[in-house]
mmCIF file of C-alpha atoms in Angstrom:
data_model
loop_
_atom_site.group_PDB
_atom_site.id
_atom_site.type_symbol
_atom_site.label_atom_id
_atom_site.label_comp_id
_atom_site.label_asym_id
_atom_site.label_seq_id
_atom_site.Cartn_x
_atom_site.Cartn_y
_atom_site.Cartn_z
ATOM 1 C CA UNK A 1 22.957 -5.534 -59.421
ATOM 2 C CA UNK A 2 23.324 -2.474 -57.182
ATOM 3 C CA UNK A 3 19.537 -2.268 -56.865
ATOM 4 C CA UNK A 4 19.335 -5.944 -55.812
ATOM 5 C CA UNK A 5 22.079 -5.405 -53.213
ATOM 6 C CA UNK A 6 20.228 -2.384 -51.844
ATOM 7 C CA UNK A 7 16.997 -4.383 -51.599
ATOM 8 C CA UNK A 8 18.766 -7.237 -49.775
ATOM 9 C CA UNK A 9 20.439 -4.846 -47.321
ATOM 10 C CA UNK A 10 17.150 -3.042 -46.706
ATOM 11 C CA UNK A 11 15.396 -6.370 -46.163
ATOM 12 C CA UNK A 12 18.017 -7.457 -43.607
ATOM 13 C CA UNK A 13 17.784 -4.094 -41.843
ATOM 14 C CA UNK A 14 13.983 -4.310 -41.606
ATOM 15 C CA UNK A 15 14.246 -7.854 -40.230
ATOM 16 C CA UNK A 16 16.639 -6.671 -37.523
ATOM 17 C CA UNK A 17 14.413 -3.714 -36.607
ATOM 18 C CA UNK A 18 11.398 -6.020 -36.455
ATOM 19 C CA UNK A 19 13.244 -8.455 -34.199
ATOM 20 C CA UNK A 20 14.320 -5.649 -31.850
ATOM 21 C CA UNK A 21 10.770 -4.370 -31.528
ATOM 22 C CA UNK A 22 9.602 -7.862 -30.568
ATOM 23 C CA UNK A 23 11.840 -7.922 -27.461
ATOM 24 C CA UNK A 24 8.760 -6.776 -25.576
ATOM 25 C CA UNK A 25 5.366 -8.257 -26.377
ATOM 26 C CA UNK A 26 3.108 -5.465 -27.691
ATOM 27 C CA UNK A 27 0.642 -5.919 -24.836
ATOM 28 C CA UNK A 28 3.368 -4.705 -22.446
ATOM 29 C CA UNK A 29 3.417 -1.359 -24.215
ATOM 30 C CA UNK A 30 -0.179 -0.541 -23.259
ATOM 31 C CA UNK A 31 -1.223 -0.121 -19.641
ATOM 32 C CA UNK A 32 -4.866 -0.821 -20.467
ATOM 33 C CA UNK A 33 -4.460 -4.332 -21.865
ATOM 34 C CA UNK A 34 -5.059 -6.551 -18.847
ATOM 35 C CA UNK A 35 -7.673 -6.814 -16.103
ATOM 36 C CA UNK A 36 -8.095 -3.327 -14.621
ATOM 37 C CA UNK A 37 -6.029 -1.920 -11.788
ATOM 38 C CA UNK A 38 -6.996 1.353 -10.152
ATOM 39 C CA UNK A 39 -4.436 3.814 -8.799
ATOM 40 C CA UNK A 40 -5.260 6.722 -6.515
ATOM 41 C CA UNK A 41 -3.112 9.556 -5.222
ATOM 42 C CA UNK A 42 -3.399 9.311 -1.411
ATOM 43 C CA UNK A 43 -3.218 13.108 -0.965
ATOM 44 C CA UNK A 44 -5.337 14.632 -3.718
ATOM 45 C CA UNK A 45 -7.575 11.631 -4.497
ATOM 46 C CA UNK A 46 -6.891 11.691 -8.249
ATOM 47 C CA UNK A 47 -7.716 8.271 -9.688
ATOM 48 C CA UNK A 48 -6.737 6.448 -12.873
ATOM 49 C CA UNK A 49 -8.778 3.372 -13.744
ATOM 50 C CA UNK A 50 -10.158 1.599 -16.801
ATOM 51 C CA UNK A 51 -12.383 4.557 -17.678
ATOM 52 C CA UNK A 52 -9.554 7.079 -18.010
ATOM 53 C CA UNK A 53 -6.679 4.679 -18.669
ATOM 54 C CA UNK A 54 -3.994 6.058 -21.020
ATOM 55 C CA UNK A 55 -5.285 9.617 -20.763
ATOM 56 C CA UNK A 56 -2.814 12.487 -20.582
ATOM 57 C CA UNK A 57 -2.419 13.867 -17.053
ATOM 58 C CA UNK A 58 -0.112 16.385 -15.402
ATOM 59 C CA UNK A 59 3.269 14.900 -14.453
ATOM 60 C CA UNK A 60 2.852 16.160 -10.881
ATOM 61 C CA UNK A 61 -0.292 14.115 -10.148
ATOM 62 C CA UNK A 62 1.605 10.993 -9.054
ATOM 63 C CA UNK A 63 4.767 12.395 -7.486
ATOM 64 C CA UNK A 64 4.000 10.236 -4.444
ATOM 65 C CA UNK A 65 3.369 6.495 -4.457
ATOM 66 C CA UNK A 66 -0.257 5.766 -5.344
ATOM 67 C CA UNK A 67 -2.595 3.365 -3.655
ATOM 68 C CA UNK A 68 -3.128 0.393 -5.966
ATOM 69 C CA UNK A 69 -6.411 -1.536 -6.071
ATOM 70 C CA UNK A 70 -7.109 -4.796 -7.870
ATOM 71 C CA UNK A 71 -10.707 -5.852 -7.313
ATOM 72 C CA UNK A 72 -10.107 -9.270 -8.923
ATOM 73 C CA UNK A 73 -7.086 -10.125 -6.765
ATOM 74 C CA UNK A 74 -7.175 -13.620 -5.322
ATOM 75 C CA UNK A 75 -7.023 -13.080 -1.576
ATOM 76 C CA UNK A 76 -4.842 -16.128 -0.849
ATOM 77 C CA UNK A 77 -2.253 -15.284 -3.540
ATOM 78 C CA UNK A 78 0.638 -12.805 -3.510
ATOM 79 C CA UNK A 79 1.490 -10.315 -6.235
ATOM 80 C CA UNK A 80 4.412 -8.387 -7.690
ATOM 81 C CA UNK A 81 3.832 -4.813 -8.894
ATOM 82 C CA UNK A 82 6.018 -2.988 -11.403
ATOM 83 C CA UNK A 83 5.741 0.586 -12.677
ATOM 84 C CA UNK A 84 7.647 1.229 -15.904
ATOM 85 C CA UNK A 85 8.148 3.874 -18.584
ATOM 86 C CA UNK A 86 8.935 2.467 -22.059
ATOM 87 C CA UNK A 87 9.495 5.919 -23.563
ATOM 88 C CA UNK A 88 12.649 7.121 -21.806
ATOM 89 C CA UNK A 89 15.106 8.663 -24.247
ATOM 90 C CA UNK A 90 18.225 6.728 -25.226
ATOM 91 C CA UNK A 91 16.666 3.381 -24.326
ATOM 92 C CA UNK A 92 16.779 0.524 -26.807
ATOM 93 C CA UNK A 93 13.773 -1.581 -27.747
ATOM 94 C CA UNK A 94 12.845 -3.822 -24.833
ATOM 95 C CA UNK A 95 14.235 -1.450 -22.206
ATOM 96 C CA UNK A 96 12.199 0.496 -19.669
ATOM 97 C CA UNK A 97 12.808 2.977 -16.904
ATOM 98 C CA UNK A 98 11.799 1.172 -13.699
ATOM 99 C CA UNK A 99 9.852 3.537 -11.440
ATOM 100 C CA UNK A 100 8.754 1.048 -8.804
ATOM 101 C CA UNK A 101 8.992 -2.640 -7.954
ATOM 102 C CA UNK A 102 7.431 -4.412 -4.987
ATOM 103 C CA UNK A 103 6.958 -8.157 -4.399
ATOM 104 C CA UNK A 104 5.014 -10.302 -1.939
ATOM 105 C CA UNK A 105 1.924 -8.097 -1.836
ATOM 106 C CA UNK A 106 -0.902 -10.146 -0.295
ATOM 107 C CA UNK A 107 -3.946 -10.440 -2.531
ATOM 108 C CA UNK A 108 -6.342 -9.482 0.253
ATOM 109 C CA UNK A 109 -4.428 -6.186 0.673
ATOM 110 C CA UNK A 110 -4.361 -5.496 -3.072
ATOM 111 C CA UNK A 111 -8.112 -6.094 -3.145
ATOM 112 C CA UNK A 112 -8.584 -3.403 -0.461
ATOM 113 C CA UNK A 113 -5.923 -1.026 -1.770
ATOM 114 C CA UNK A 114 -2.169 -1.277 -1.403
ATOM 115 C CA UNK A 115 -0.739 1.398 0.860
ATOM 116 C CA UNK A 116 2.880 2.461 1.160
ATOM 117 C CA UNK A 117 4.276 -0.150 3.543
ATOM 118 C CA UNK A 118 3.004 -3.502 2.276
ATOM 119 C CA UNK A 119 5.176 -6.027 0.436
ATOM 120 C CA UNK A 120 8.920 -6.230 -0.102
ATOM 121 C CA UNK A 121 10.350 -3.197 -1.832
ATOM 122 C CA UNK A 122 12.729 -3.980 -4.701
ATOM 123 C CA UNK A 123 12.932 -0.381 -5.944
ATOM 124 C CA UNK A 124 11.386 2.540 -4.075
ATOM 125 C CA UNK A 125 8.705 4.503 -5.924
ATOM 126 C CA UNK A 126 9.881 7.433 -8.004
ATOM 127 C CA UNK A 127 7.269 9.550 -9.733
ATOM 128 C CA UNK A 128 7.163 10.537 -13.389
ATOM 129 C CA UNK A 129 9.916 12.921 -14.455
ATOM 130 C CA UNK A 130 10.086 12.903 -18.244
ATOM 131 C CA UNK A 131 12.972 14.857 -19.722
ATOM 132 C CA UNK A 132 12.288 18.158 -21.458
ATOM 133 C CA UNK A 133 11.529 17.797 -25.162
ATOM 134 C CA UNK A 134 11.322 13.985 -24.901
ATOM 135 C CA UNK A 135 7.657 13.916 -25.891
ATOM 136 C CA UNK A 136 4.846 12.007 -24.211
ATOM 137 C CA UNK A 137 5.724 9.118 -21.907
ATOM 138 C CA UNK A 138 3.542 6.146 -21.000
ATOM 139 C CA UNK A 139 3.603 5.156 -17.343
ATOM 140 C CA UNK A 140 2.253 1.681 -16.703
ATOM 141 C CA UNK A 141 1.706 -0.374 -13.575
ATOM 142 C CA UNK A 142 1.522 -4.128 -14.015
ATOM 143 C CA UNK A 143 0.459 -6.751 -11.463
ATOM 144 C CA UNK A 144 1.876 -10.272 -11.713
ATOM 145 C CA UNK A 145 0.520 -13.159 -9.652
ATOM 146 C CA UNK A 146 3.233 -15.082 -7.805
ATOM 147 C CA UNK A 147 3.297 -18.856 -7.910
ATOM 148 C CA UNK A 148 4.307 -18.882 -4.232
ATOM 149 C CA UNK A 149 3.320 -16.481 -1.473
ATOM 150 C CA UNK A 150 6.920 -15.481 -0.833
ATOM 151 C CA UNK A 151 9.290 -14.583 -3.636
ATOM 152 C CA UNK A 152 12.931 -13.551 -3.459
ATOM 153 C CA UNK A 153 13.401 -11.452 -6.569
ATOM 154 C CA UNK A 154 16.806 -10.304 -7.799
ATOM 155 C CA UNK A 155 17.589 -6.626 -7.532
ATOM 156 C CA UNK A 156 17.832 -5.138 -11.031
ATOM 157 C CA UNK A 157 21.202 -3.477 -11.621
ATOM 158 C CA UNK A 158 19.678 -0.138 -12.628
ATOM 159 C CA UNK A 159 16.375 1.660 -12.920
ATOM 160 C CA UNK A 160 17.401 2.929 -16.327
ATOM 161 C CA UNK A 161 17.532 0.470 -19.218
ATOM 162 C CA UNK A 162 15.627 -2.130 -17.207
ATOM 163 C CA UNK A 163 14.999 -5.164 -19.411
ATOM 164 C CA UNK A 164 11.708 -6.472 -18.067
ATOM 165 C CA UNK A 165 11.682 -9.782 -19.932
ATOM 166 C CA UNK A 166 15.247 -10.642 -18.844
ATOM 167 C CA UNK A 167 14.457 -9.743 -15.226
ATOM 168 C CA UNK A 168 11.366 -11.945 -15.228
ATOM 169 C CA UNK A 169 13.340 -14.835 -16.733
ATOM 170 C CA UNK A 170 16.258 -14.380 -14.299
ATOM 171 C CA UNK A 171 14.390 -15.985 -11.426
ATOM 172 C CA UNK A 172 12.129 -18.519 -13.038
ATOM 173 C CA UNK A 173 9.858 -16.721 -15.496
ATOM 174 C CA UNK A 174 6.386 -18.286 -15.724
ATOM 175 C CA UNK A 175 7.281 -20.813 -13.008
ATOM 176 C CA UNK A 176 7.630 -17.927 -10.558
ATOM 177 C CA UNK A 177 5.360 -15.147 -11.860
ATOM 178 C CA UNK A 178 2.375 -15.233 -14.193
ATOM 179 C CA UNK A 179 1.010 -12.314 -16.059
ATOM 180 C CA UNK A 180 0.658 -9.494 -16.098
ATOM 181 C CA UNK A 181 -2.783 -10.263 -14.737
ATOM 182 C CA UNK A 182 -3.769 -6.607 -14.304
ATOM 183 C CA UNK A 183 -2.605 -3.183 -15.439
ATOM 184 C CA UNK A 184 -3.320 0.520 -15.636
ATOM 185 C CA UNK A 185 -1.527 3.381 -17.329
ATOM 186 C CA UNK A 186 -1.440 7.068 -18.052
ATOM 187 C CA UNK A 187 0.515 9.444 -20.258
ATOM 188 C CA UNK A 188 2.402 12.548 -19.226
ATOM 189 C CA UNK A 189 5.183 14.757 -20.499
ATOM 190 C CA UNK A 190 7.576 17.456 -19.291
#
């Protein structure tokens, strides 16, 4: 009887763990899943694109906001860009550290390369700063196409423990934003 109880408890526990891990679709845990974005450091020229996506780089490479290019951007559409880290310590499943959020980026600008002053800033860019001994961190930039050219997005309460799926749903979900339609990512550590 004790063995059966243990099996039932273990089964319930595994179901709960599985459900928690599904708070974020698996494709949002890989910066190389969607149509390719390219990011370039405006000072040193270092570039991350589809060919070196998810490679380990020095944490100091992107201390300043990168230029973001999306060659397949639709010129007449607007986009929202998010940079997140799913590997911050003490975060629960489905939570990210939000490094950057900008809305209303014109497609024709994204196609040429987004500079520092285009779009409406939700959260100012902050570069990678993984904690000591926290292991490797994935840094991912996602582009979402907006269903209208101007979007008023709610300000997330915090950078830390940012729940991406809840934020997207809080102002209309798929009726407001579609995607991600493009992404890029890299890995760094302390």
